[in-house]
mmCIF file of C-alpha atoms in Angstrom:
data_model
loop_
_atom_site.group_PDB
_atom_site.id
_atom_site.type_symbol
_atom_site.label_atom_id
_atom_site.label_comp_id
_atom_site.label_asym_id
_atom_site.label_seq_id
_atom_site.Cartn_x
_atom_site.Cartn_y
_atom_site.Cartn_z
ATOM 1 C CA UNK L 146 24.533 -37.272 -28.419
ATOM 2 C CA UNK L 147 23.208 -35.989 -25.237
ATOM 3 C CA UNK L 148 20.341 -34.245 -27.118
ATOM 4 C CA UNK L 149 19.637 -37.312 -29.173
ATOM 5 C CA UNK L 150 19.241 -39.310 -25.921
ATOM 6 C CA UNK L 151 17.082 -36.569 -24.365
ATOM 7 C CA UNK L 152 14.852 -36.471 -27.538
ATOM 8 C CA UNK L 153 14.447 -40.186 -27.407
ATOM 9 C CA UNK L 154 13.544 -40.048 -23.723
ATOM 10 C CA UNK L 155 11.165 -37.225 -24.281
ATOM 11 C CA UNK L 156 9.342 -39.085 -26.907
ATOM 12 C CA UNK L 157 9.326 -42.372 -25.104
ATOM 13 C CA UNK L 158 7.880 -40.683 -21.897
ATOM 14 C CA UNK L 159 5.386 -38.981 -24.069
ATOM 15 C CA UNK L 160 6.141 -35.465 -22.616
ATOM 16 C CA UNK L 161 3.872 -32.936 -24.149
ATOM 17 C CA UNK L 162 5.398 -29.955 -26.099
ATOM 18 C CA UNK L 163 5.553 -26.500 -24.804
ATOM 19 C CA UNK L 164 2.434 -25.425 -22.907
ATOM 20 C CA UNK L 165 -0.182 -23.179 -24.459
ATOM 21 C CA UNK L 166 -0.699 -19.795 -22.738
ATOM 22 C CA UNK L 167 -3.976 -19.326 -20.846
ATOM 23 C CA UNK L 168 -6.295 -16.646 -22.519
ATOM 24 C CA UNK L 169 -5.609 -13.164 -21.609
ATOM 25 C CA UNK L 170 -5.244 -9.614 -23.119
ATOM 26 C CA UNK L 171 -3.005 -9.642 -26.244
ATOM 27 C CA UNK L 172 0.261 -7.980 -25.371
ATOM 28 C CA UNK L 173 0.281 -9.030 -21.689
ATOM 29 C CA UNK L 174 1.647 -12.301 -22.348
ATOM 30 C CA UNK L 175 4.914 -12.969 -20.787
ATOM 31 C CA UNK L 176 6.599 -16.462 -21.332
ATOM 32 C CA UNK L 177 9.941 -17.042 -19.769
ATOM 33 C CA UNK L 178 12.101 -19.877 -18.298
ATOM 34 C CA UNK L 179 14.219 -20.537 -15.193
ATOM 35 C CA UNK L 180 17.276 -18.461 -14.955
ATOM 36 C CA UNK L 181 20.492 -19.656 -16.871
ATOM 37 C CA UNK L 182 22.092 -20.083 -13.314
ATOM 38 C CA UNK L 183 19.371 -22.259 -12.379
ATOM 39 C CA UNK L 184 20.948 -25.041 -14.404
ATOM 40 C CA UNK L 185 24.287 -24.401 -12.708
ATOM 41 C CA UNK L 186 22.481 -24.410 -9.276
ATOM 42 C CA UNK L 187 20.973 -27.744 -9.970
ATOM 43 C CA UNK L 188 24.341 -29.103 -11.270
ATOM 44 C CA UNK L 189 26.004 -27.965 -8.068
ATOM 45 C CA UNK L 190 23.217 -29.556 -5.768
ATOM 46 C CA UNK L 191 23.638 -32.638 -7.741
ATOM 47 C CA UNK L 192 27.406 -32.703 -7.446
ATOM 48 C CA UNK L 193 27.073 -32.100 -3.765
ATOM 49 C CA UNK L 194 24.675 -34.926 -3.104
ATOM 50 C CA UNK L 195 26.772 -37.335 -5.372
ATOM 51 C CA UNK L 196 29.891 -36.292 -3.297
ATOM 52 C CA UNK L 197 27.923 -36.907 -0.100
ATOM 53 C CA UNK L 198 26.771 -40.313 -1.409
ATOM 54 C CA UNK L 199 30.133 -41.314 -2.298
ATOM 55 C CA UNK L 200 31.983 -40.216 0.906
ATOM 56 C CA UNK L 201 29.546 -40.965 3.555
ATOM 57 C CA UNK L 202 27.704 -44.129 2.085
ATOM 58 C CA UNK L 203 29.591 -45.878 -0.614
ATOM 59 C CA UNK L 204 33.400 -45.561 0.749
ATOM 60 C CA UNK L 205 32.510 -46.582 4.110
ATOM 61 C CA UNK L 206 30.594 -49.569 2.803
ATOM 62 C CA UNK L 207 33.439 -50.734 0.580
ATOM 63 C CA UNK L 208 36.191 -50.017 3.010
ATOM 64 C CA UNK L 209 34.327 -51.606 6.031
ATOM 65 C CA UNK L 210 37.385 -53.579 7.552
ATOM 66 C CA UNK L 211 36.162 -56.021 10.081
ATOM 67 C CA UNK L 212 33.508 -57.653 7.768
ATOM 68 C CA UNK L 213 34.260 -56.910 4.185
ATOM 69 C CA UNK L 214 31.349 -57.043 1.693
ATOM 70 C CA UNK L 215 30.812 -59.950 -0.519
ATOM 71 C CA UNK L 216 32.620 -59.519 -3.891
ATOM 72 C CA UNK L 217 29.319 -59.777 -5.604
ATOM 73 C CA UNK L 218 27.739 -56.849 -3.570
ATOM 74 C CA UNK L 219 30.828 -54.797 -4.148
ATOM 75 C CA UNK L 220 30.621 -55.173 -7.968
ATOM 76 C CA UNK L 221 26.957 -54.348 -7.857
ATOM 77 C CA UNK L 222 27.494 -51.193 -5.839
ATOM 78 C CA UNK L 223 30.284 -50.093 -8.272
ATOM 79 C CA UNK L 224 27.958 -50.666 -11.167
ATOM 80 C CA UNK L 225 24.942 -48.975 -9.575
ATOM 81 C CA UNK L 226 26.793 -45.763 -8.585
ATOM 82 C CA UNK L 227 27.652 -44.488 -11.946
ATOM 83 C CA UNK L 228 24.307 -45.559 -13.297
ATOM 84 C CA UNK L 229 22.341 -43.520 -10.808
ATOM 85 C CA UNK L 230 24.798 -40.595 -11.293
ATOM 86 C CA UNK L 231 24.041 -40.595 -15.003
ATOM 87 C CA UNK L 232 20.464 -41.075 -14.423
ATOM 88 C CA UNK L 233 20.116 -38.164 -11.976
ATOM 89 C CA UNK L 234 22.198 -35.978 -13.926
ATOM 90 C CA UNK L 235 19.769 -36.322 -16.966
ATOM 91 C CA UNK L 236 17.032 -35.715 -14.394
ATOM 92 C CA UNK L 237 18.528 -32.361 -13.478
ATOM 93 C CA UNK L 238 19.145 -31.278 -16.997
ATOM 94 C CA UNK L 239 15.494 -32.187 -18.067
ATOM 95 C CA UNK L 240 13.966 -30.493 -14.927
ATOM 96 C CA UNK L 241 15.825 -27.266 -16.173
ATOM 97 C CA UNK L 242 14.756 -27.617 -19.861
ATOM 98 C CA UNK L 243 11.133 -28.767 -19.180
ATOM 99 C CA UNK L 244 9.948 -25.703 -17.203
ATOM 100 C CA UNK L 245 7.896 -22.943 -18.453
ATOM 101 C CA UNK L 246 6.415 -19.984 -16.603
ATOM 102 C CA UNK L 247 3.647 -17.971 -18.366
ATOM 103 C CA UNK L 248 2.091 -14.828 -16.917
ATOM 104 C CA UNK L 249 -0.790 -12.961 -18.589
ATOM 105 C CA UNK L 250 -2.801 -10.079 -17.540
ATOM 106 C CA UNK L 251 -5.122 -12.142 -15.574
ATOM 107 C CA UNK L 252 -3.501 -15.529 -14.801
ATOM 108 C CA UNK L 253 -0.311 -17.502 -14.399
ATOM 109 C CA UNK L 254 0.570 -20.947 -15.663
ATOM 110 C CA UNK L 255 3.527 -22.993 -14.683
ATOM 111 C CA UNK L 256 4.594 -26.149 -16.471
ATOM 112 C CA UNK L 257 7.220 -28.541 -14.991
ATOM 113 C CA UNK L 258 8.076 -32.105 -14.905
ATOM 114 C CA UNK L 259 9.310 -35.022 -16.823
ATOM 115 C CA UNK L 260 7.791 -38.454 -15.553
ATOM 116 C CA UNK L 261 5.046 -36.744 -13.781
ATOM 117 C CA UNK L 262 4.071 -33.569 -15.803
ATOM 118 C CA UNK L 263 2.239 -30.906 -13.656
ATOM 119 C CA UNK L 264 0.774 -27.678 -15.246
ATOM 120 C CA UNK L 265 -0.826 -25.145 -12.666
ATOM 121 C CA UNK L 266 -3.181 -22.495 -13.711
ATOM 122 C CA UNK L 267 -4.081 -19.777 -11.178
ATOM 123 C CA UNK L 268 -5.908 -16.543 -11.710
ATOM 124 C CA UNK L 269 -4.676 -13.374 -10.015
ATOM 125 C CA UNK L 270 -8.081 -12.757 -8.524
ATOM 126 C CA UNK L 271 -7.564 -15.813 -6.065
ATOM 127 C CA UNK L 272 -3.918 -15.018 -5.158
ATOM 128 C CA UNK L 273 -3.338 -14.503 -1.398
ATOM 129 C CA UNK L 274 0.293 -13.893 -0.840
ATOM 130 C CA UNK L 275 3.666 -13.892 -2.574
ATOM 131 C CA UNK L 276 6.830 -15.071 -1.000
ATOM 132 C CA UNK L 277 10.619 -14.848 -2.337
ATOM 133 C CA UNK L 278 12.909 -17.227 -0.896
ATOM 134 C CA UNK L 279 16.576 -17.863 -1.759
ATOM 135 C CA UNK L 280 19.280 -20.022 -0.122
ATOM 136 C CA UNK L 281 22.787 -18.806 0.080
ATOM 137 C CA UNK L 282 23.868 -20.686 -3.077
ATOM 138 C CA UNK L 283 21.045 -19.459 -4.932
ATOM 139 C CA UNK L 284 21.586 -15.963 -3.822
ATOM 140 C CA UNK L 285 25.171 -16.012 -5.047
ATOM 141 C CA UNK L 286 24.017 -17.116 -8.420
ATOM 142 C CA UNK L 287 21.368 -14.308 -8.528
ATOM 143 C CA UNK L 288 18.483 -16.674 -8.452
ATOM 144 C CA UNK L 289 15.398 -16.819 -6.131
ATOM 145 C CA UNK L 290 12.064 -18.819 -5.922
ATOM 146 C CA UNK L 291 8.818 -16.936 -5.910
ATOM 147 C CA UNK L 292 5.877 -18.741 -4.469
ATOM 148 C CA UNK L 293 2.436 -17.673 -5.125
ATOM 149 C CA UNK L 294 -0.299 -19.144 -2.891
ATOM 150 C CA UNK L 295 -4.117 -18.953 -3.263
ATOM 151 C CA UNK L 296 -6.746 -19.181 -0.462
ATOM 152 C CA UNK L 297 -7.452 -22.583 1.088
ATOM 153 C CA UNK L 298 -5.585 -25.363 2.727
ATOM 154 C CA UNK L 299 -1.784 -25.183 3.471
ATOM 155 C CA UNK L 300 0.629 -27.394 1.594
ATOM 156 C CA UNK L 301 0.137 -30.999 2.778
ATOM 157 C CA UNK L 302 2.723 -32.414 5.013
ATOM 158 C CA UNK L 303 2.396 -35.898 3.723
ATOM 159 C CA UNK L 304 5.252 -37.165 1.664
ATOM 160 C CA UNK L 305 4.460 -37.514 -2.047
ATOM 161 C CA UNK L 306 1.374 -35.193 -1.828
ATOM 162 C CA UNK L 307 1.574 -32.772 -4.704
ATOM 163 C CA UNK L 308 1.377 -29.096 -3.372
ATOM 164 C CA UNK L 309 -1.851 -27.423 -4.374
ATOM 165 C CA UNK L 310 -2.965 -23.804 -3.723
ATOM 166 C CA UNK L 311 0.797 -23.005 -4.494
ATOM 167 C CA UNK L 312 2.358 -21.990 -7.770
ATOM 168 C CA UNK L 313 6.247 -21.992 -7.663
ATOM 169 C CA UNK L 314 8.455 -19.997 -10.055
ATOM 170 C CA UNK L 315 11.749 -21.911 -9.102
ATOM 171 C CA UNK L 316 15.081 -20.565 -9.896
ATOM 172 C CA UNK L 317 14.085 -17.209 -11.605
ATOM 173 C CA UNK L 318 16.632 -14.464 -12.015
ATOM 174 C CA UNK L 319 13.843 -11.825 -12.069
ATOM 175 C CA UNK L 320 12.021 -12.503 -8.876
ATOM 176 C CA UNK L 321 11.608 -8.994 -7.743
ATOM 177 C CA UNK L 322 10.620 -7.675 -11.011
ATOM 178 C CA UNK L 323 8.105 -10.411 -11.329
ATOM 179 C CA UNK L 324 6.730 -9.790 -7.732
ATOM 180 C CA UNK L 325 6.318 -6.173 -8.702
ATOM 181 C CA UNK L 326 4.522 -7.064 -12.018
ATOM 182 C CA UNK L 327 2.286 -9.436 -10.169
ATOM 183 C CA UNK L 328 1.479 -6.967 -7.384
ATOM 184 C CA UNK L 329 0.511 -4.352 -10.044
ATOM 185 C CA UNK L 330 -1.818 -6.844 -11.728
ATOM 186 C CA UNK L 331 -3.034 -7.973 -8.460
ATOM 187 C CA UNK L 332 -4.201 -4.367 -7.516
ATOM 188 C CA UNK L 333 -7.141 -4.529 -10.038
ATOM 189 C CA UNK L 334 -8.721 -7.108 -7.921
ATOM 190 C CA UNK L 335 -10.025 -5.125 -4.885
ATOM 191 C CA UNK L 336 -11.051 -8.284 -3.124
ATOM 192 C CA UNK L 337 -7.907 -10.252 -3.845
ATOM 193 C CA UNK L 338 -6.725 -10.543 -0.226
ATOM 194 C CA UNK L 339 -3.690 -8.281 -0.369
ATOM 195 C CA UNK L 340 -5.658 -5.335 1.071
ATOM 196 C CA UNK L 341 -7.909 -2.874 -0.524
ATOM 197 C CA UNK L 342 -6.933 0.487 -1.517
ATOM 198 C CA UNK L 343 -9.818 2.807 -0.436
ATOM 199 C CA UNK L 344 -8.614 5.785 -2.548
ATOM 200 C CA UNK L 345 -8.599 3.579 -5.701
ATOM 201 C CA UNK L 346 -12.514 3.178 -5.678
ATOM 202 C CA UNK L 347 -13.493 2.990 -9.228
ATOM 203 C CA UNK L 348 -16.324 5.207 -10.440
ATOM 204 C CA UNK L 349 -19.575 3.393 -10.143
ATOM 205 C CA UNK L 350 -22.607 3.879 -12.571
ATOM 206 C CA UNK L 351 -24.610 5.150 -9.894
ATOM 207 C CA UNK L 352 -22.045 7.727 -8.659
ATOM 208 C CA UNK L 353 -21.720 8.854 -12.372
ATOM 209 C CA UNK L 354 -25.512 9.048 -12.663
ATOM 210 C CA UNK L 355 -25.780 11.194 -9.349
ATOM 211 C CA UNK L 356 -22.916 13.565 -10.703
ATOM 212 C CA UNK L 357 -24.911 13.776 -14.079
ATOM 213 C CA UNK L 358 -28.304 14.707 -12.221
ATOM 214 C CA UNK L 359 -26.516 17.396 -10.111
ATOM 215 C CA UNK L 360 -24.930 18.885 -13.207
ATOM 216 C CA UNK L 361 -28.396 18.823 -14.974
ATOM 217 C CA UNK L 362 -30.151 20.713 -12.033
ATOM 218 C CA UNK L 363 -27.263 23.171 -11.884
ATOM 219 C CA UNK L 364 -27.602 23.779 -15.629
ATOM 220 C CA UNK L 365 -31.386 24.445 -15.280
ATOM 221 C CA UNK L 366 -30.689 26.637 -12.348
ATOM 222 C CA UNK L 367 -28.176 28.621 -14.412
ATOM 223 C CA UNK L 368 -30.699 28.888 -17.384
ATOM 224 C CA UNK L 369 -33.781 29.752 -15.418
ATOM 225 C CA UNK L 370 -32.820 30.904 -12.002
ATOM 226 C CA UNK L 371 -36.282 31.521 -10.826
ATOM 227 C CA UNK L 372 -37.591 27.938 -11.304
ATOM 228 C CA UNK L 373 -35.024 26.314 -9.427
ATOM 229 C CA UNK L 374 -36.101 24.240 -6.712
ATOM 230 C CA UNK O 259 -25.443 -18.106 -18.300
ATOM 231 C CA UNK O 260 -23.013 -19.330 -21.002
ATOM 232 C CA UNK O 261 -24.080 -22.648 -22.384
ATOM 233 C CA UNK O 262 -21.809 -25.524 -22.005
ATOM 234 C CA UNK O 263 -20.299 -26.712 -25.370
ATOM 235 C CA UNK O 264 -22.065 -29.978 -26.588
ATOM 236 C CA UNK O 265 -18.644 -31.962 -26.418
ATOM 237 C CA UNK O 266 -18.577 -31.265 -22.720
ATOM 238 C CA UNK O 267 -22.176 -31.310 -21.632
ATOM 239 C CA UNK O 268 -22.432 -34.742 -23.289
ATOM 240 C CA UNK O 269 -19.568 -36.032 -21.020
ATOM 241 C CA UNK O 270 -21.140 -38.283 -18.306
ATOM 242 C CA UNK O 271 -18.576 -41.179 -18.126
ATOM 243 C CA UNK O 272 -14.761 -41.336 -18.043
ATOM 244 C CA UNK O 273 -12.918 -42.773 -21.009
ATOM 245 C CA UNK O 274 -12.455 -46.559 -21.176
ATOM 246 C CA UNK O 275 -8.710 -46.093 -21.002
ATOM 247 C CA UNK O 276 -9.208 -45.025 -17.309
ATOM 248 C CA UNK O 277 -9.870 -48.561 -16.447
ATOM 249 C CA UNK O 278 -6.793 -49.868 -18.205
ATOM 250 C CA UNK O 279 -5.054 -47.399 -15.977
ATOM 251 C CA UNK O 280 -6.628 -48.406 -12.814
ATOM 252 C CA UNK O 281 -5.962 -51.979 -13.732
ATOM 253 C CA UNK O 282 -2.231 -51.162 -14.026
ATOM 254 C CA UNK O 283 -2.496 -49.214 -10.727
ATOM 255 C CA UNK O 284 -3.933 -52.208 -8.991
ATOM 256 C CA UNK O 285 -1.267 -54.484 -10.403
ATOM 257 C CA UNK O 286 1.404 -52.235 -8.964
ATOM 258 C CA UNK O 287 0.033 -52.839 -5.388
ATOM 259 C CA UNK O 288 0.659 -56.651 -5.933
ATOM 260 C CA UNK O 289 0.102 -58.029 -2.604
ATOM 261 C CA UNK O 290 -3.109 -55.839 -2.191
ATOM 262 C CA UNK O 291 -4.493 -56.657 -5.566
ATOM 263 C CA UNK O 292 -7.512 -58.538 -4.208
ATOM 264 C CA UNK O 293 -8.697 -55.240 -2.374
ATOM 265 C CA UNK O 294 -7.385 -52.491 -4.875
ATOM 266 C CA UNK O 295 -8.694 -54.084 -7.986
ATOM 267 C CA UNK O 296 -12.509 -54.533 -6.828
ATOM 268 C CA UNK O 297 -12.305 -50.918 -5.321
ATOM 269 C CA UNK O 298 -10.977 -49.366 -8.661
ATOM 270 C CA UNK O 299 -13.309 -51.611 -10.717
ATOM 271 C CA UNK O 300 -16.425 -50.079 -9.081
ATOM 272 C CA UNK O 301 -14.937 -46.553 -8.844
ATOM 273 C CA UNK O 302 -14.554 -46.851 -12.650
ATOM 274 C CA UNK O 303 -18.075 -48.187 -13.195
ATOM 275 C CA UNK O 304 -19.869 -45.813 -10.963
ATOM 276 C CA UNK O 305 -18.210 -42.797 -11.903
ATOM 277 C CA UNK O 306 -20.493 -40.143 -13.310
ATOM 278 C CA UNK O 307 -19.990 -36.541 -14.484
ATOM 279 C CA UNK O 308 -22.467 -33.982 -15.019
ATOM 280 C CA UNK O 309 -21.408 -30.499 -16.549
ATOM 281 C CA UNK O 310 -24.114 -28.040 -16.063
ATOM 282 C CA UNK O 311 -23.980 -24.151 -16.779
ATOM 283 C CA UNK O 312 -23.314 -23.607 -13.270
ATOM 284 C CA UNK O 313 -20.802 -26.243 -12.178
ATOM 285 C CA UNK O 314 -19.774 -29.848 -12.067
ATOM 286 C CA UNK O 315 -21.252 -32.839 -10.216
ATOM 287 C CA UNK O 316 -19.093 -35.836 -9.872
ATOM 288 C CA UNK O 317 -20.156 -39.092 -8.203
ATOM 289 C CA UNK O 318 -18.788 -42.534 -7.582
ATOM 290 C CA UNK O 319 -18.935 -45.366 -5.155
ATOM 291 C CA UNK O 320 -21.392 -48.317 -4.372
ATOM 292 C CA UNK O 321 -21.023 -48.997 -0.649
ATOM 293 C CA UNK O 322 -19.197 -45.580 0.321
ATOM 294 C CA UNK O 323 -20.900 -43.226 -2.197
ATOM 295 C CA UNK O 324 -19.283 -39.932 -2.876
ATOM 296 C CA UNK O 325 -20.762 -37.066 -4.628
ATOM 297 C CA UNK O 326 -19.048 -33.724 -5.106
ATOM 298 C CA UNK O 327 -20.852 -30.512 -6.552
ATOM 299 C CA UNK O 328 -18.847 -27.333 -7.222
ATOM 300 C CA UNK O 329 -19.339 -24.199 -8.906
ATOM 301 C CA UNK O 330 -17.076 -23.042 -11.818
ATOM 302 C CA UNK O 331 -17.059 -19.590 -10.365
ATOM 303 C CA UNK O 332 -15.509 -21.015 -7.098
ATOM 304 C CA UNK O 333 -12.470 -22.479 -8.889
ATOM 305 C CA UNK O 334 -9.247 -21.183 -7.588
ATOM 306 C CA UNK O 335 -6.611 -23.062 -9.417
ATOM 307 C CA UNK O 336 -6.494 -25.887 -11.909
ATOM 308 C CA UNK O 337 -3.733 -28.532 -11.962
ATOM 309 C CA UNK O 338 -3.452 -30.677 -15.022
ATOM 310 C CA UNK O 339 -1.175 -33.510 -14.115
ATOM 311 C CA UNK O 340 -0.277 -36.804 -15.753
ATOM 312 C CA UNK O 341 2.492 -39.457 -15.327
ATOM 313 C CA UNK O 342 4.168 -41.208 -18.259
ATOM 314 C CA UNK O 343 1.831 -44.181 -17.931
ATOM 315 C CA UNK O 344 -1.233 -41.999 -18.174
ATOM 316 C CA UNK O 345 0.058 -40.095 -21.042
ATOM 317 C CA UNK O 346 0.755 -43.375 -23.013
ATOM 318 C CA UNK O 347 -2.920 -44.091 -22.523
ATOM 319 C CA UNK O 348 -3.912 -40.586 -23.463
ATOM 320 C CA UNK O 349 -5.193 -39.755 -19.933
ATOM 321 C CA UNK O 350 -4.514 -36.814 -17.504
ATOM 322 C CA UNK O 351 -5.884 -35.764 -14.077
ATOM 323 C CA UNK O 352 -7.462 -32.261 -13.794
ATOM 324 C CA UNK O 353 -7.299 -31.455 -10.126
ATOM 325 C CA UNK O 354 -9.355 -28.575 -9.166
ATOM 326 C CA UNK O 355 -8.961 -26.390 -6.047
ATOM 327 C CA UNK O 356 -11.510 -24.143 -4.487
ATOM 328 C CA UNK O 357 -10.969 -22.066 -1.227
ATOM 329 C CA UNK O 358 -11.958 -24.773 1.160
ATOM 330 C CA UNK O 359 -9.611 -25.959 3.892
ATOM 331 C CA UNK O 360 -8.372 -29.223 2.709
ATOM 332 C CA UNK O 361 -4.853 -29.283 1.158
ATOM 333 C CA UNK O 362 -5.681 -31.858 -1.404
ATOM 334 C CA UNK O 363 -7.746 -31.264 -4.424
ATOM 335 C CA UNK O 364 -11.469 -30.672 -4.057
ATOM 336 C CA UNK O 365 -12.330 -32.626 -7.119
ATOM 337 C CA UNK O 366 -9.960 -34.590 -9.538
ATOM 338 C CA UNK O 367 -11.439 -35.151 -12.786
ATOM 339 C CA UNK O 368 -10.049 -38.503 -14.352
ATOM 340 C CA UNK O 369 -10.624 -40.087 -17.721
ATOM 341 C CA UNK O 370 -11.500 -36.909 -19.629
ATOM 342 C CA UNK O 371 -11.036 -37.516 -23.309
ATOM 343 C CA UNK O 372 -9.465 -34.165 -24.156
ATOM 344 C CA UNK O 373 -7.946 -32.858 -20.850
ATOM 345 C CA UNK O 374 -6.571 -29.684 -22.484
ATOM 346 C CA UNK O 375 -9.853 -28.600 -23.861
ATOM 347 C CA UNK O 376 -11.494 -29.397 -20.453
ATOM 348 C CA UNK O 377 -8.834 -27.206 -18.762
ATOM 349 C CA UNK O 378 -9.463 -24.333 -21.101
ATOM 350 C CA UNK O 379 -13.276 -24.759 -20.547
ATOM 351 C CA UNK O 380 -12.803 -24.515 -16.797
ATOM 352 C CA UNK O 381 -10.310 -21.685 -17.101
ATOM 353 C CA UNK O 382 -12.929 -19.552 -19.077
ATOM 354 C CA UNK O 383 -15.343 -19.840 -16.173
ATOM 355 C CA UNK O 384 -13.063 -19.991 -12.977
ATOM 356 C CA UNK O 385 -12.813 -16.932 -10.657
ATOM 357 C CA UNK O 386 -11.037 -13.994 -12.125
ATOM 358 C CA UNK O 387 -10.542 -15.362 -15.699
ATOM 359 C CA UNK O 388 -13.064 -13.118 -17.329
ATOM 360 C CA UNK O 389 -12.863 -9.379 -17.510
ATOM 361 C CA UNK O 390 -10.622 -7.985 -14.835
ATOM 362 C CA UNK O 391 -12.726 -4.983 -14.203
ATOM 363 C CA UNK O 392 -14.897 -5.490 -11.044
ATOM 364 C CA UNK O 393 -17.905 -3.378 -12.121
ATOM 365 C CA UNK O 394 -19.762 -4.798 -15.155
ATOM 366 C CA UNK O 395 -21.167 -1.162 -15.546
ATOM 367 C CA UNK O 396 -17.807 0.599 -15.711
ATOM 368 C CA UNK O 397 -18.251 1.639 -19.198
ATOM 369 C CA UNK O 398 -21.679 2.965 -18.718
ATOM 370 C CA UNK O 399 -20.197 5.073 -15.659
ATOM 371 C CA UNK O 400 -17.510 6.339 -17.939
ATOM 372 C CA UNK O 401 -20.140 7.716 -20.322
ATOM 373 C CA UNK O 402 -22.345 9.205 -17.630
ATOM 374 C CA UNK O 403 -19.212 10.817 -16.299
ATOM 375 C CA UNK O 404 -18.565 12.283 -19.701
ATOM 376 C CA UNK O 405 -22.081 13.528 -20.123
ATOM 377 C CA UNK O 406 -21.835 15.436 -16.878
ATOM 378 C CA UNK O 407 -18.544 16.821 -17.832
ATOM 379 C CA UNK O 408 -20.395 18.210 -21.117
ATOM 380 C CA UNK O 409 -23.157 19.554 -19.005
ATOM 381 C CA UNK O 410 -20.671 21.325 -16.605
ATOM 382 C CA UNK O 411 -18.895 22.870 -19.743
ATOM 383 C CA UNK O 412 -22.270 24.063 -21.009
ATOM 384 C CA UNK O 413 -23.154 25.667 -17.769
ATOM 385 C CA UNK O 414 -19.792 27.350 -17.589
ATOM 386 C CA UNK O 415 -20.178 28.658 -21.100
ATOM 387 C CA UNK O 416 -23.532 30.340 -20.054
ATOM 388 C CA UNK O 417 -22.109 31.705 -16.849
ATOM 389 C CA UNK O 418 -18.269 31.593 -16.515
ATOM 390 C CA UNK O 419 -18.426 32.901 -12.860
ATOM 391 C CA UNK O 420 -20.518 29.981 -11.724
ATOM 392 C CA UNK O 421 -19.130 28.140 -8.705
ATOM 393 C CA UNK O 422 -17.824 24.677 -9.345
ATOM 394 C CA UNK O 423 -20.406 21.964 -8.130
ATOM 395 C CA UNK O 424 -19.142 19.522 -5.804
ATOM 396 C CA UNK O 425 -18.875 16.202 -7.661
ATOM 397 C CA UNK O 426 -21.361 13.481 -6.508
ATOM 398 C CA UNK O 427 -23.160 16.283 -4.701
#
């Protein structure tokens, strides 16, 4: 029943199917979802918000003694409350289900959203910093958010502005492992902003050619010691 | 320079559905309709794209003219976004970020007929999407290094007591 309603909603909102992975080396592709506990976490947040709404807004309104609400308004509130609860419950469920994280050897892609679908693609060459955050509840559930930001402007403070320069792996249960994986892949970009590693300078063609020249000279010297210059 | 596929090079105008979407957007601003509708009308009718081998040029506007030029190689991240109304009309926005300071997107491509194909096109050309090795001559360097190793082996075969050469000396 719940699934049928969801399928109907997804078709009606024309939500595109699973995202296509960005091009990358075969075998490096990693496709995963938010942790199983992410759904529980969203459910708890939803239950908390609903309880707060009920206790702090709805009940005081309905029980206001000196000036009771008109009967029509009371009925409307009592109808609206379960309706919004049902609606937001489905929103939580679909937020969990419509969330994909893809990592390849050179880029990452995050797809999320129901009404407003957003798909972010970022290459590792542009990544500036990684940040792991978790609130106490997330920590207890073994979840964390991993935020990846690229160079440029900060996240806009305006309400409703979509965060750009930022990719967010929300509610994953492998945040540390993923961070280590991303760091390892970042290391191949020497100018990627997380600091250079001078000892890891790759062999350039010029250095190799000089090495070859030195060896060739030494070989001639070994063959004909008198003509060596 | 990799040539631009004909389907993308020939793209100079947004899809007609974009105006339908603009019209709906203007309707949503009901009291401000007399202002928003002409603005969006002119935005749609003056919007021009040009996809060259190096980058994108986008322009719009009559009184307040805008023109943005950016290079594919400077693209940092690509956001493909759409709301349900846009999806019903077969539209999506492609927001392109470069490293400049603004927090909003540097360029928003609207009314692209096949947004997924455009995203893949941009991804292929953006910074860091091609070979991850920094030096294009890396394989040449590896071959030269191997030849040097062969030379060293040859020299040591002639004279086993020869002192080792300092590499890069």
